[in-house]
PDB file of N, CA, C and O in Angstrom:
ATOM      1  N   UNK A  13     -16.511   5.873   5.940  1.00 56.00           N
ATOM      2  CA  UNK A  13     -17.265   4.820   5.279  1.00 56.00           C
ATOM      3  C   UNK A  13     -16.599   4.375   3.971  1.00 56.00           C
ATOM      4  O   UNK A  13     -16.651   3.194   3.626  1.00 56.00           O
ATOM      5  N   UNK A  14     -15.908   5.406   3.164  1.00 67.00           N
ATOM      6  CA  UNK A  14     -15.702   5.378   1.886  1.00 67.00           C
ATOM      7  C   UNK A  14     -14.062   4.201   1.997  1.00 67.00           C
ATOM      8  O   UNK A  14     -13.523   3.487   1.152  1.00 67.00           O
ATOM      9  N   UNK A  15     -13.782   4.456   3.248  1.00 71.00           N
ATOM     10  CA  UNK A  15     -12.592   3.454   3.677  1.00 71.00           C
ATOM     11  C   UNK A  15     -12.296   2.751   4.013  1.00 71.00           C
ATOM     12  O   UNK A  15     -11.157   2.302   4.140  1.00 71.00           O
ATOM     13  N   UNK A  16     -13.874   2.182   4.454  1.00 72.00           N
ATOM     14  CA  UNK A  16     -13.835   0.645   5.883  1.00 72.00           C
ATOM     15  C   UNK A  16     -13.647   1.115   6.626  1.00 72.00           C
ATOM     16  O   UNK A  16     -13.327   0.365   7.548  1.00 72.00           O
ATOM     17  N   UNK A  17     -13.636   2.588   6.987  1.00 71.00           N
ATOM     18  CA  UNK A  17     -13.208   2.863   9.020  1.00 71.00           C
ATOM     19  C   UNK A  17     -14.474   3.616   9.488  1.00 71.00           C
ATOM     20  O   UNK A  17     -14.778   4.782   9.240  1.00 71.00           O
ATOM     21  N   UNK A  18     -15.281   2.522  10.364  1.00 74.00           N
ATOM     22  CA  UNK A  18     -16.281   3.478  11.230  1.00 74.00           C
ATOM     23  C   UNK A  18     -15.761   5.041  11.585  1.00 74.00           C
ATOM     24  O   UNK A  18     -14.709   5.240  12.194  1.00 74.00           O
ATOM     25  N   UNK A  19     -16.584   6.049  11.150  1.00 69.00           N
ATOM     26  CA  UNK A  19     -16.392   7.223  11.677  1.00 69.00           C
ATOM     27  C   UNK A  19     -15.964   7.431  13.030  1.00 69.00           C
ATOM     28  O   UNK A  19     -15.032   8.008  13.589  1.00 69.00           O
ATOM     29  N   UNK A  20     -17.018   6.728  13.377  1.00 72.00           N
ATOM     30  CA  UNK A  20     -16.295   6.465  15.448  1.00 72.00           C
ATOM     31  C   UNK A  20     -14.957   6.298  15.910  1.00 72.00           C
ATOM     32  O   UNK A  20     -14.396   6.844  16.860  1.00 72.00           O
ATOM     33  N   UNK A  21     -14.397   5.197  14.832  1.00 78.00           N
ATOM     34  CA  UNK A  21     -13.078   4.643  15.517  1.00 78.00           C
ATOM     35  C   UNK A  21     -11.508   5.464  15.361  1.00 78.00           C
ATOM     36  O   UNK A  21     -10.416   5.115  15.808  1.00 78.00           O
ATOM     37  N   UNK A  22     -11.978   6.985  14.340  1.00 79.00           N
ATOM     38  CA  UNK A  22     -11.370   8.186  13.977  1.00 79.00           C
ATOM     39  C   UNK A  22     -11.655   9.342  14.568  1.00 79.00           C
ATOM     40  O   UNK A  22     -12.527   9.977  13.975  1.00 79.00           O
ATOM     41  N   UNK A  23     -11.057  10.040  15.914  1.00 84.00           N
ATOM     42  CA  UNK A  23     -11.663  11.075  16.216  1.00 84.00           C
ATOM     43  C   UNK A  23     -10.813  12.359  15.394  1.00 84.00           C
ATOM     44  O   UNK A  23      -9.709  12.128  14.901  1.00 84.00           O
ATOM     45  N   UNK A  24     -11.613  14.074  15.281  1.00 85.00           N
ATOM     46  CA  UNK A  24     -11.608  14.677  14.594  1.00 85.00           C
ATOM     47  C   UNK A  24      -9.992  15.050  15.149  1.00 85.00           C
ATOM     48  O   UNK A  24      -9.168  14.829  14.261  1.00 85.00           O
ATOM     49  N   UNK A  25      -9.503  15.471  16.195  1.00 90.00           N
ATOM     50  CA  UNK A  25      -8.478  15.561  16.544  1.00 90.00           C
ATOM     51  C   UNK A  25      -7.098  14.777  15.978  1.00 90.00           C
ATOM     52  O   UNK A  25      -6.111  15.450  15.680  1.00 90.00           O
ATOM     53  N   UNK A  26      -7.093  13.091  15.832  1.00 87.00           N
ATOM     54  CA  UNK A  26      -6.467  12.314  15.326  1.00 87.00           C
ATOM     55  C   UNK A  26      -6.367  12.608  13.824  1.00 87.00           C
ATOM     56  O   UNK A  26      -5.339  12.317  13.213  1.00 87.00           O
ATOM     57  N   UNK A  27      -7.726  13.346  13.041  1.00 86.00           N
ATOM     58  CA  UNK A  27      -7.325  13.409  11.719  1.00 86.00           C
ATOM     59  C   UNK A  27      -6.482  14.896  11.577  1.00 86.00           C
ATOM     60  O   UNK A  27      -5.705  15.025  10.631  1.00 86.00           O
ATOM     61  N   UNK A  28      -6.627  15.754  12.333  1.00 89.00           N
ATOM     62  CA  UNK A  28      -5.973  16.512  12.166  1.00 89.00           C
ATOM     63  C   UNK A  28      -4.819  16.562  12.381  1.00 89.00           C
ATOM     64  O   UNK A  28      -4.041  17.068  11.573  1.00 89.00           O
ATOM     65  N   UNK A  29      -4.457  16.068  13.477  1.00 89.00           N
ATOM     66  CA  UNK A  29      -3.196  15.541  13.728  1.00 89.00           C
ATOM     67  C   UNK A  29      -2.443  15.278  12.753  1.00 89.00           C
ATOM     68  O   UNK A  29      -1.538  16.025  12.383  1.00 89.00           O
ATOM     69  N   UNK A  30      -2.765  14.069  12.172  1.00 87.00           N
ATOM     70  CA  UNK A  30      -2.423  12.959  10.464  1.00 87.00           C
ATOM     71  C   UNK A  30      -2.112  14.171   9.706  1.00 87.00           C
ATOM     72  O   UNK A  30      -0.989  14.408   9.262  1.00 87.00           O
ATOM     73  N   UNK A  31      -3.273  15.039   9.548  1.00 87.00           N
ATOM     74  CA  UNK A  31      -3.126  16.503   8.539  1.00 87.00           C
ATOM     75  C   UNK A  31      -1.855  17.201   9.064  1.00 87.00           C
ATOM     76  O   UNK A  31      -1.096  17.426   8.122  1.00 87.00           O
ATOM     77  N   UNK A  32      -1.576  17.441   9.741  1.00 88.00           N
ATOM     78  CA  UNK A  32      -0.201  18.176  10.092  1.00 88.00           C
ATOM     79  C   UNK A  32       0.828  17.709   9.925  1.00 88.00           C
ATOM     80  O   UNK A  32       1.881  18.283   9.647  1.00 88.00           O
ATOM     81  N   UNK A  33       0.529  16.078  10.156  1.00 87.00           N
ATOM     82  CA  UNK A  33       2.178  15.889   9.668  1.00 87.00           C
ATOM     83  C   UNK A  33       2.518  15.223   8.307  1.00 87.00           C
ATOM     84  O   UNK A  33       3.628  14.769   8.026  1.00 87.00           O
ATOM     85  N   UNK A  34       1.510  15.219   7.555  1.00 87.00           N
ATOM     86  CA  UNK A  34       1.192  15.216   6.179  1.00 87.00           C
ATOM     87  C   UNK A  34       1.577  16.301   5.406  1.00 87.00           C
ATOM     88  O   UNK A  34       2.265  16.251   4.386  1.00 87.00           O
ATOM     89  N   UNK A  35       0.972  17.562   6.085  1.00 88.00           N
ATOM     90  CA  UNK A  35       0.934  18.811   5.215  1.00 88.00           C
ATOM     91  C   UNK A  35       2.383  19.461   5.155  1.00 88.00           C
ATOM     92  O   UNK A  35       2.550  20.473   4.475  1.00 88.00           O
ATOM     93  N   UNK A  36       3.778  18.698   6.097  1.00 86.00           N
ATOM     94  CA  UNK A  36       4.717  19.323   5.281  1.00 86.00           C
ATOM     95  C   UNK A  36       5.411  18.858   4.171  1.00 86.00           C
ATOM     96  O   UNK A  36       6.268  19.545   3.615  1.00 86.00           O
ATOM     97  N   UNK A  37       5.046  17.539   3.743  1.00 88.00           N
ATOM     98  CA  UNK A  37       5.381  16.573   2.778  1.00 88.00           C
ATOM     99  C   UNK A  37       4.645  16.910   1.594  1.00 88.00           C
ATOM    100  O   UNK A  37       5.122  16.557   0.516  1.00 88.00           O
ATOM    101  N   UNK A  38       3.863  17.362   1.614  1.00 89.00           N
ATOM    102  CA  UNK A  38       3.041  18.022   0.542  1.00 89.00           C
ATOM    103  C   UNK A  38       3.629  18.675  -0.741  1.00 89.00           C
ATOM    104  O   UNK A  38       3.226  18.558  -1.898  1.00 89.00           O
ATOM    105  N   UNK A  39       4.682  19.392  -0.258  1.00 90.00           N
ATOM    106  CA  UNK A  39       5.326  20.151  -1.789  1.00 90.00           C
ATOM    107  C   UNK A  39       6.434  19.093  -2.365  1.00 90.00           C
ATOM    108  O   UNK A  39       6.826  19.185  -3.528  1.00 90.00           O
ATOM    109  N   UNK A  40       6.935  18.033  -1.430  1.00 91.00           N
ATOM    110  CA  UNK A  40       7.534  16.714  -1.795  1.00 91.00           C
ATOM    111  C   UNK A  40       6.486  15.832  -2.711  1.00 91.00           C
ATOM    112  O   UNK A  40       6.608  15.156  -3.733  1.00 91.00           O
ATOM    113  N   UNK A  41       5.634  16.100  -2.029  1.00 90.00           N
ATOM    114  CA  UNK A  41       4.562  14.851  -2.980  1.00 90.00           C
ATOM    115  C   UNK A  41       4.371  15.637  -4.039  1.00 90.00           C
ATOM    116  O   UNK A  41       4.651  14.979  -5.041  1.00 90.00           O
ATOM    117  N   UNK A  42       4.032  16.723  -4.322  1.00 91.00           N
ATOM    118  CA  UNK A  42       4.209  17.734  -5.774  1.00 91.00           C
ATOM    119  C   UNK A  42       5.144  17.366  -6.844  1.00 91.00           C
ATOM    120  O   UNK A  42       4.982  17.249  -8.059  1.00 91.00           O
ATOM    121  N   UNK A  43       6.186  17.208  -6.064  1.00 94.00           N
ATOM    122  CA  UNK A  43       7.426  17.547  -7.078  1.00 94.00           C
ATOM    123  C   UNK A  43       7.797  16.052  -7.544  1.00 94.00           C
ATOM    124  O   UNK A  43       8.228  15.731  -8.651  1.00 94.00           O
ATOM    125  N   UNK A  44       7.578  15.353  -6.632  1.00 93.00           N
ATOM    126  CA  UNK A  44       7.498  13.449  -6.950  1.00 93.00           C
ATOM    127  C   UNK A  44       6.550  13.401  -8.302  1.00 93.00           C
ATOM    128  O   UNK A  44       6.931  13.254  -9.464  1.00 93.00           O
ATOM    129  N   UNK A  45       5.103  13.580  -7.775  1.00 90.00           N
ATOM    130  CA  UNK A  45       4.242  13.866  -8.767  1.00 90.00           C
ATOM    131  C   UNK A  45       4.646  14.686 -10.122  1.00 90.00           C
ATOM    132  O   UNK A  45       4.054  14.211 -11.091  1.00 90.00           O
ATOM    133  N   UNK A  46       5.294  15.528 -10.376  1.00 93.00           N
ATOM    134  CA  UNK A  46       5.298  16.023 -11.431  1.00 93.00           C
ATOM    135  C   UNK A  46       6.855  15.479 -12.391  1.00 93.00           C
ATOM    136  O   UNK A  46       7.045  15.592 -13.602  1.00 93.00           O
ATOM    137  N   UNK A  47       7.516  15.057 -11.642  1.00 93.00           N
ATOM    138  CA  UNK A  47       9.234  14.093 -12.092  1.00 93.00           C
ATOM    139  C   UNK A  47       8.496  13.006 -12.649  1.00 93.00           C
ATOM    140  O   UNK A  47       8.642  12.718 -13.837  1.00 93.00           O
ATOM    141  N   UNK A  48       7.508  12.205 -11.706  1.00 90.00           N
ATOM    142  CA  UNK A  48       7.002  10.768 -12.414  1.00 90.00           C
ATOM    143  C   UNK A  48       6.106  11.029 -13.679  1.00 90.00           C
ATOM    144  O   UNK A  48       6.078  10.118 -14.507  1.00 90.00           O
ATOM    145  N   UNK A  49       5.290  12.289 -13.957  1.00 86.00           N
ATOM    146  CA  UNK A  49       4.834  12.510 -15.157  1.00 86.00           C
ATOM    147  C   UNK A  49       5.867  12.719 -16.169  1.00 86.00           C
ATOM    148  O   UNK A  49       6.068  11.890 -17.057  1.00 86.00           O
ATOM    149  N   UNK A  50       6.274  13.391 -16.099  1.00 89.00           N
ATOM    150  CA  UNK A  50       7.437  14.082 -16.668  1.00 89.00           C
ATOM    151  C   UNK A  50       8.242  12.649 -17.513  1.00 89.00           C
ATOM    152  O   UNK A  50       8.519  12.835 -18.698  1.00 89.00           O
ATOM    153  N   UNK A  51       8.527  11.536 -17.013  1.00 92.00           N
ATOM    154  CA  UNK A  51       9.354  10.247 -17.129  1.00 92.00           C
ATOM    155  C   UNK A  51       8.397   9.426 -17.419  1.00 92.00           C
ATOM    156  O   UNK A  51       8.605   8.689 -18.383  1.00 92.00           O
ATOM    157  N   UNK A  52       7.435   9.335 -16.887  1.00 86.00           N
ATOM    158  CA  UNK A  52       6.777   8.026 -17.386  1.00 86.00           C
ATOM    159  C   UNK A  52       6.672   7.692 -19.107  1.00 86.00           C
ATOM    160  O   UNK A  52       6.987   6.656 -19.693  1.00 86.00           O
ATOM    161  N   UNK A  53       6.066   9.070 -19.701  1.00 83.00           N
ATOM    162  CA  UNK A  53       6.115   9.080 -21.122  1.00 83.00           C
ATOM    163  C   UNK A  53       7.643   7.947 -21.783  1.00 83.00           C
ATOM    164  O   UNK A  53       7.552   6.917 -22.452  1.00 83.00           O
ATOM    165  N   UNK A  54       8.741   8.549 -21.345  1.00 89.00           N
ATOM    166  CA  UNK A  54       9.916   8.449 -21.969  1.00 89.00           C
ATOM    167  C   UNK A  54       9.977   6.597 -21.574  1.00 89.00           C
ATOM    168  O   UNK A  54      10.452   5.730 -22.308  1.00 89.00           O
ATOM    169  N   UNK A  55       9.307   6.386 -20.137  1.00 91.00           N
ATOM    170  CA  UNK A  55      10.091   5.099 -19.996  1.00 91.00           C
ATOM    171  C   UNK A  55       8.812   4.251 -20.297  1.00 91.00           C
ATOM    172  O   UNK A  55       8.715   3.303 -19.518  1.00 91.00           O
ATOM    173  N   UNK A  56       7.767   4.340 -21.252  1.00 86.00           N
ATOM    174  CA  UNK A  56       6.711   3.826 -21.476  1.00 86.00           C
ATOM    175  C   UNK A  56       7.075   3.692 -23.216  1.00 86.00           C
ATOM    176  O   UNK A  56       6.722   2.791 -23.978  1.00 86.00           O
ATOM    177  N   UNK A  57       7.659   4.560 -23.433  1.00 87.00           N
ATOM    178  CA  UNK A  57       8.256   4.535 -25.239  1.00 87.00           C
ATOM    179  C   UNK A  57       9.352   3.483 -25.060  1.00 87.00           C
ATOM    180  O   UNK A  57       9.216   2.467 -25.742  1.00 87.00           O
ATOM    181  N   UNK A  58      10.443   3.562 -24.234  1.00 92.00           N
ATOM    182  CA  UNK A  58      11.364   2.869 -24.244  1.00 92.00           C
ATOM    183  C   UNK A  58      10.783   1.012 -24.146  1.00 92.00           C
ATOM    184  O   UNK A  58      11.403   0.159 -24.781  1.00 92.00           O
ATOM    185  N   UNK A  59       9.615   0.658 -23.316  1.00 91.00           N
ATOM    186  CA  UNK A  59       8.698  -0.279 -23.266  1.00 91.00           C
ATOM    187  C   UNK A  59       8.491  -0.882 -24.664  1.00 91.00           C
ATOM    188  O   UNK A  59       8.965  -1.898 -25.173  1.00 91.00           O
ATOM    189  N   UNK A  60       7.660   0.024 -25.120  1.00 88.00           N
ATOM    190  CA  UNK A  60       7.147   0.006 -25.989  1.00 88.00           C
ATOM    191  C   UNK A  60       8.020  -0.676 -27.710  1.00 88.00           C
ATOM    192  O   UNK A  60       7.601  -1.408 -28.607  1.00 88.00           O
ATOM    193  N   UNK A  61       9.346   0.038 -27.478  1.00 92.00           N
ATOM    194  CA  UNK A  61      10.606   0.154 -28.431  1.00 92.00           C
ATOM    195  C   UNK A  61      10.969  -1.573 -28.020  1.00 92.00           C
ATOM    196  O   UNK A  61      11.265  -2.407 -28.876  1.00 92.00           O
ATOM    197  N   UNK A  62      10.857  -1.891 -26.393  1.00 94.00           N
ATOM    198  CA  UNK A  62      11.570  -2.843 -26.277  1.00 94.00           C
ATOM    199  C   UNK A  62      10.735  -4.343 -27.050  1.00 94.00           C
ATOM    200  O   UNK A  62      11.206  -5.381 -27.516  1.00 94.00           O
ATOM    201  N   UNK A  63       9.162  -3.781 -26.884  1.00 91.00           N
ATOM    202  CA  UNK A  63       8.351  -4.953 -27.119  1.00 91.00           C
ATOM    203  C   UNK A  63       8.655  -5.216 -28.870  1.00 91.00           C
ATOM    204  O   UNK A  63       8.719  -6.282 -29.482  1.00 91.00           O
ATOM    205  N   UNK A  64       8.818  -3.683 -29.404  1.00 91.00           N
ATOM    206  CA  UNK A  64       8.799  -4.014 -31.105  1.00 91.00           C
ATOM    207  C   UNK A  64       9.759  -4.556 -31.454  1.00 91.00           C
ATOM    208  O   UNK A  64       9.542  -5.397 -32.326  1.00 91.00           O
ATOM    209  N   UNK A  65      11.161  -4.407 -31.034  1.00 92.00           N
ATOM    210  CA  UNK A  65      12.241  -5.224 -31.335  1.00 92.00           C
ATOM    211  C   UNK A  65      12.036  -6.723 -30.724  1.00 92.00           C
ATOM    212  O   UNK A  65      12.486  -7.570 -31.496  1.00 92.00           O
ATOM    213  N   UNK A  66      11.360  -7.369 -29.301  1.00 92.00           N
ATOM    214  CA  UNK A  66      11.648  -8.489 -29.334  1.00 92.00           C
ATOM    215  C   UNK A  66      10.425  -9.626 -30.784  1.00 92.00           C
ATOM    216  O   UNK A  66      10.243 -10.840 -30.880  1.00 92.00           O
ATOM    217  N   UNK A  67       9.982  -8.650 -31.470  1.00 90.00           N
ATOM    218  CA  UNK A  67       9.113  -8.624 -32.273  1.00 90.00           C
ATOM    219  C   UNK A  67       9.644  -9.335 -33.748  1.00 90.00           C
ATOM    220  O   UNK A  67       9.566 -10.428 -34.309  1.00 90.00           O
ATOM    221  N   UNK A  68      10.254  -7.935 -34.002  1.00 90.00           N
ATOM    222  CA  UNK A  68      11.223  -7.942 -35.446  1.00 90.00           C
ATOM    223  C   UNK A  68      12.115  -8.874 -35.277  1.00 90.00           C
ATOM    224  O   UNK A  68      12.482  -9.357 -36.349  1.00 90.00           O
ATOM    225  N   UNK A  69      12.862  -9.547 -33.871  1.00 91.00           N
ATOM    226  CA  UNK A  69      13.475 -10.343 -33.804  1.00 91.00           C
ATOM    227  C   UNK A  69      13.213 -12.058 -34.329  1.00 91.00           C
ATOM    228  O   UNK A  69      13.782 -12.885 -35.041  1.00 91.00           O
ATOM    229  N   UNK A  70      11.844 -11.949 -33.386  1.00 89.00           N
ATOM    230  CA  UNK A  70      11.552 -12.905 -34.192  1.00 89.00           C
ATOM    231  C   UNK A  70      11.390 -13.754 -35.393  1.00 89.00           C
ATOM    232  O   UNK A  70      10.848 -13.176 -36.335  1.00 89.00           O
ATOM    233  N   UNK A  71      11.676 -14.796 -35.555  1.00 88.00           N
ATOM    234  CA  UNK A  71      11.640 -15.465 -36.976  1.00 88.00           C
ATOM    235  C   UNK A  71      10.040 -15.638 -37.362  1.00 88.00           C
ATOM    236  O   UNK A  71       9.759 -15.653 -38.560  1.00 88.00           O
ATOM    237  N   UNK A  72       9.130 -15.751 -36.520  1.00 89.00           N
ATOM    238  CA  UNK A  72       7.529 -16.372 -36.747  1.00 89.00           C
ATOM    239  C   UNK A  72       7.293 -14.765 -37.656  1.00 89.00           C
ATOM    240  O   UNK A  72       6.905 -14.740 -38.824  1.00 89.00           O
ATOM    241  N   UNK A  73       7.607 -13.540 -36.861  1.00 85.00           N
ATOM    242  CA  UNK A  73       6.719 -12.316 -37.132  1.00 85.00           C
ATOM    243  C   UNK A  73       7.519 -11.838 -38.596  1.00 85.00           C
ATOM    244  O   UNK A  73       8.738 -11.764 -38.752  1.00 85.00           O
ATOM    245  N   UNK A  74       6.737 -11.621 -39.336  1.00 84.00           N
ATOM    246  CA  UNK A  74       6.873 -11.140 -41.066  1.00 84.00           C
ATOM    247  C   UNK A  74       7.540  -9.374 -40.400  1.00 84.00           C
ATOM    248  O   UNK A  74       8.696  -9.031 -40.152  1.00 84.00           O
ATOM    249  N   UNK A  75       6.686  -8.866 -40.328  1.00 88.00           N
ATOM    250  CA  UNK A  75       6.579  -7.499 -39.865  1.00 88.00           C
ATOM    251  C   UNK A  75       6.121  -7.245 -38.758  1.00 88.00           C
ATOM    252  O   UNK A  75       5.430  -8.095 -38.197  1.00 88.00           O
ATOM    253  N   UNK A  76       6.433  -5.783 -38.039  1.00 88.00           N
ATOM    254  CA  UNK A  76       6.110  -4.949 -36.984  1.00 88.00           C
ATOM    255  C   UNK A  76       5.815  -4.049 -36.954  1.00 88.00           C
ATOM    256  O   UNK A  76       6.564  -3.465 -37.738  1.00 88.00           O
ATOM    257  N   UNK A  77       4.838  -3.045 -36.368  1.00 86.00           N
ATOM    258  CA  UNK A  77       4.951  -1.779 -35.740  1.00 86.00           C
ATOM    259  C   UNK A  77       4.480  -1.406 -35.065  1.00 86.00           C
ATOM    260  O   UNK A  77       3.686  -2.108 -34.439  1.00 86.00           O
ATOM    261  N   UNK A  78       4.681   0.106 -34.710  1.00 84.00           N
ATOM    262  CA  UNK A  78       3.499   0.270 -33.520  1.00 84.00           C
ATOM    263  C   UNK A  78       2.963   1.433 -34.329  1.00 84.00           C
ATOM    264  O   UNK A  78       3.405   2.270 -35.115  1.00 84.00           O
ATOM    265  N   UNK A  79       1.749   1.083 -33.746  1.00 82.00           N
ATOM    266  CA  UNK A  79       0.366   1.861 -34.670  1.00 82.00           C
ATOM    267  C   UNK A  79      -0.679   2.726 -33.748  1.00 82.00           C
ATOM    268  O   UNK A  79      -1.478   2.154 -33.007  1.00 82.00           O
ATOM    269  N   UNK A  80      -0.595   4.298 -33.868  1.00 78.00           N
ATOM    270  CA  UNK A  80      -1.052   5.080 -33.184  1.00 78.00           C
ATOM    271  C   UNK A  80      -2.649   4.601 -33.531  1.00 78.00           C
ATOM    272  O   UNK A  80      -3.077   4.692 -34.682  1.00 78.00           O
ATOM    273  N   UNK A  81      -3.754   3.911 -32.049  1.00 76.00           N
ATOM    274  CA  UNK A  81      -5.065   4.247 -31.906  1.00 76.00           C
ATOM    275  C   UNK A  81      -5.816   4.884 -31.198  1.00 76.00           C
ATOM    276  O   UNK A  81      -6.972   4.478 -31.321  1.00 76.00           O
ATOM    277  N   UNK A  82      -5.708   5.706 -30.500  1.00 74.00           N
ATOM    278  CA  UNK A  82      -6.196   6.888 -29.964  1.00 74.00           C
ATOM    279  C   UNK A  82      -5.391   7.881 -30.297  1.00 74.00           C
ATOM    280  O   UNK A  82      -4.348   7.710 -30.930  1.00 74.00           O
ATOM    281  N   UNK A  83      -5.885   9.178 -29.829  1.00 74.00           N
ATOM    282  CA  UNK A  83      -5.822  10.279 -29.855  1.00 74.00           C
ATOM    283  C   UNK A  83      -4.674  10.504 -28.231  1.00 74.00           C
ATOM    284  O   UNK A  83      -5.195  10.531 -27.116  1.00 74.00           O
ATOM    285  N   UNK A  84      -3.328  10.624 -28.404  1.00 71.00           N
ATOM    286  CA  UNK A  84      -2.848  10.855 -27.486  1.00 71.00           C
ATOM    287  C   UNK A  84      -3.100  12.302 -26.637  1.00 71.00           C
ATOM    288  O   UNK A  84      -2.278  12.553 -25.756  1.00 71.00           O
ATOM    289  N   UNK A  85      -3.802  12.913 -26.784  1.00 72.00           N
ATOM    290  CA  UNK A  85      -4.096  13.929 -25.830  1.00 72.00           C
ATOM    291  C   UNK A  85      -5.389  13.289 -24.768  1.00 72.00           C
ATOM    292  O   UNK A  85      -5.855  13.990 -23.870  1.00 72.00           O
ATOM    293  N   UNK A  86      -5.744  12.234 -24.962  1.00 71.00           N
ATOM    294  CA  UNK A  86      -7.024  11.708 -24.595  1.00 71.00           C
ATOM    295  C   UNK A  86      -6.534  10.109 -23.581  1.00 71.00           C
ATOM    296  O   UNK A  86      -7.004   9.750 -22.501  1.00 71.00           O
ATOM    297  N   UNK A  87      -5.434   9.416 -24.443  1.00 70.00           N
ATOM    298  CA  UNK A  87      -5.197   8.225 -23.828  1.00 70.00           C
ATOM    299  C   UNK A  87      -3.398   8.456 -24.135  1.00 70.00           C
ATOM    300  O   UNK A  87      -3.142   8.745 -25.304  1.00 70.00           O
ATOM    301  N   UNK A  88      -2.191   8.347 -23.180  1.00 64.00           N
ATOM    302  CA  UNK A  88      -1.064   7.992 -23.432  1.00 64.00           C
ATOM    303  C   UNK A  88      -0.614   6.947 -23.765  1.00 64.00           C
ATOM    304  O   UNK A  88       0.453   6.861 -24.373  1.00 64.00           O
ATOM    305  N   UNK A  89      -1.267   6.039 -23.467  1.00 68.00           N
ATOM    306  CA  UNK A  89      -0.911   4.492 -24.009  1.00 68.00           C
ATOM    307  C   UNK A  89      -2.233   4.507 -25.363  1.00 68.00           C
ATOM    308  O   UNK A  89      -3.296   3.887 -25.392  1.00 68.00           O
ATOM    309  N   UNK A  90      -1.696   5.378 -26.282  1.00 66.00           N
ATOM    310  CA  UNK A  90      -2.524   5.112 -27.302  1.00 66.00           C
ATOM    311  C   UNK A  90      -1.887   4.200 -28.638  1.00 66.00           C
ATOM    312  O   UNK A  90      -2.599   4.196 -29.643  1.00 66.00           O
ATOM    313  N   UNK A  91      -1.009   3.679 -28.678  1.00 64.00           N
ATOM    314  CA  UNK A  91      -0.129   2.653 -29.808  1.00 64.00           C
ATOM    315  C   UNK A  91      -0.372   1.562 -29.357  1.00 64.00           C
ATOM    316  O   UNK A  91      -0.338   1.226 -28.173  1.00 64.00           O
ATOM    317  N   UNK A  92      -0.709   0.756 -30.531  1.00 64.00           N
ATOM    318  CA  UNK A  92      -0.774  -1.046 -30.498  1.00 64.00           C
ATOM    319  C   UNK A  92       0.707  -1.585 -30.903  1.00 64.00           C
ATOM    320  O   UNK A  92       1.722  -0.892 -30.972  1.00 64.00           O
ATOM    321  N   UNK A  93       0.607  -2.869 -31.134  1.00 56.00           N
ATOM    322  CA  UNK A  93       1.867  -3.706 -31.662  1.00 56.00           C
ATOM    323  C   UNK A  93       1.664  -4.449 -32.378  1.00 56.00           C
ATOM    324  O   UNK A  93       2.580  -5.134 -32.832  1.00 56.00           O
TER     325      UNK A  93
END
């Protein structure tokens, strides 16, 4: 239901099936999962670095920075511009 697929049109066999050949990809999807945490930080600063310089570049903008508003243990995208 939670998917748009009548329960009916999924028998229990077919999901298990799916489960088996899912479940050896599993420690792949781990390790994907934990590389993309791992990087996102770094390539979300680098973002971030890129937006303040096309900033400072500018002739309109006086000044720039980026200004911690949250609590980064709570939100990672916690800096404005």
């Amino acid at each position: 239901d939670k998917l748009g697929v009548a329960r009916e049109c999924v028998s229990d066999a077919e999901i298990e099936e799916l489960w088996r050949e899912c479940e050896s990809k599993a420690g792949r999807m781990r390790r994907m999962c934990a590389l993309r945490q791992c990087i996102a930080p770094c390539i979300e600063a680098l973002i971030l670095l890129d937006r303040l310089l096309l900033l400072l570049s500018t002739e309109s903008v006086g000044r720039a920075c980026l200004l911690p508003l949250f609590d980064k243990g709570v939100s990672p995208r916690c800096f404005a511009e």
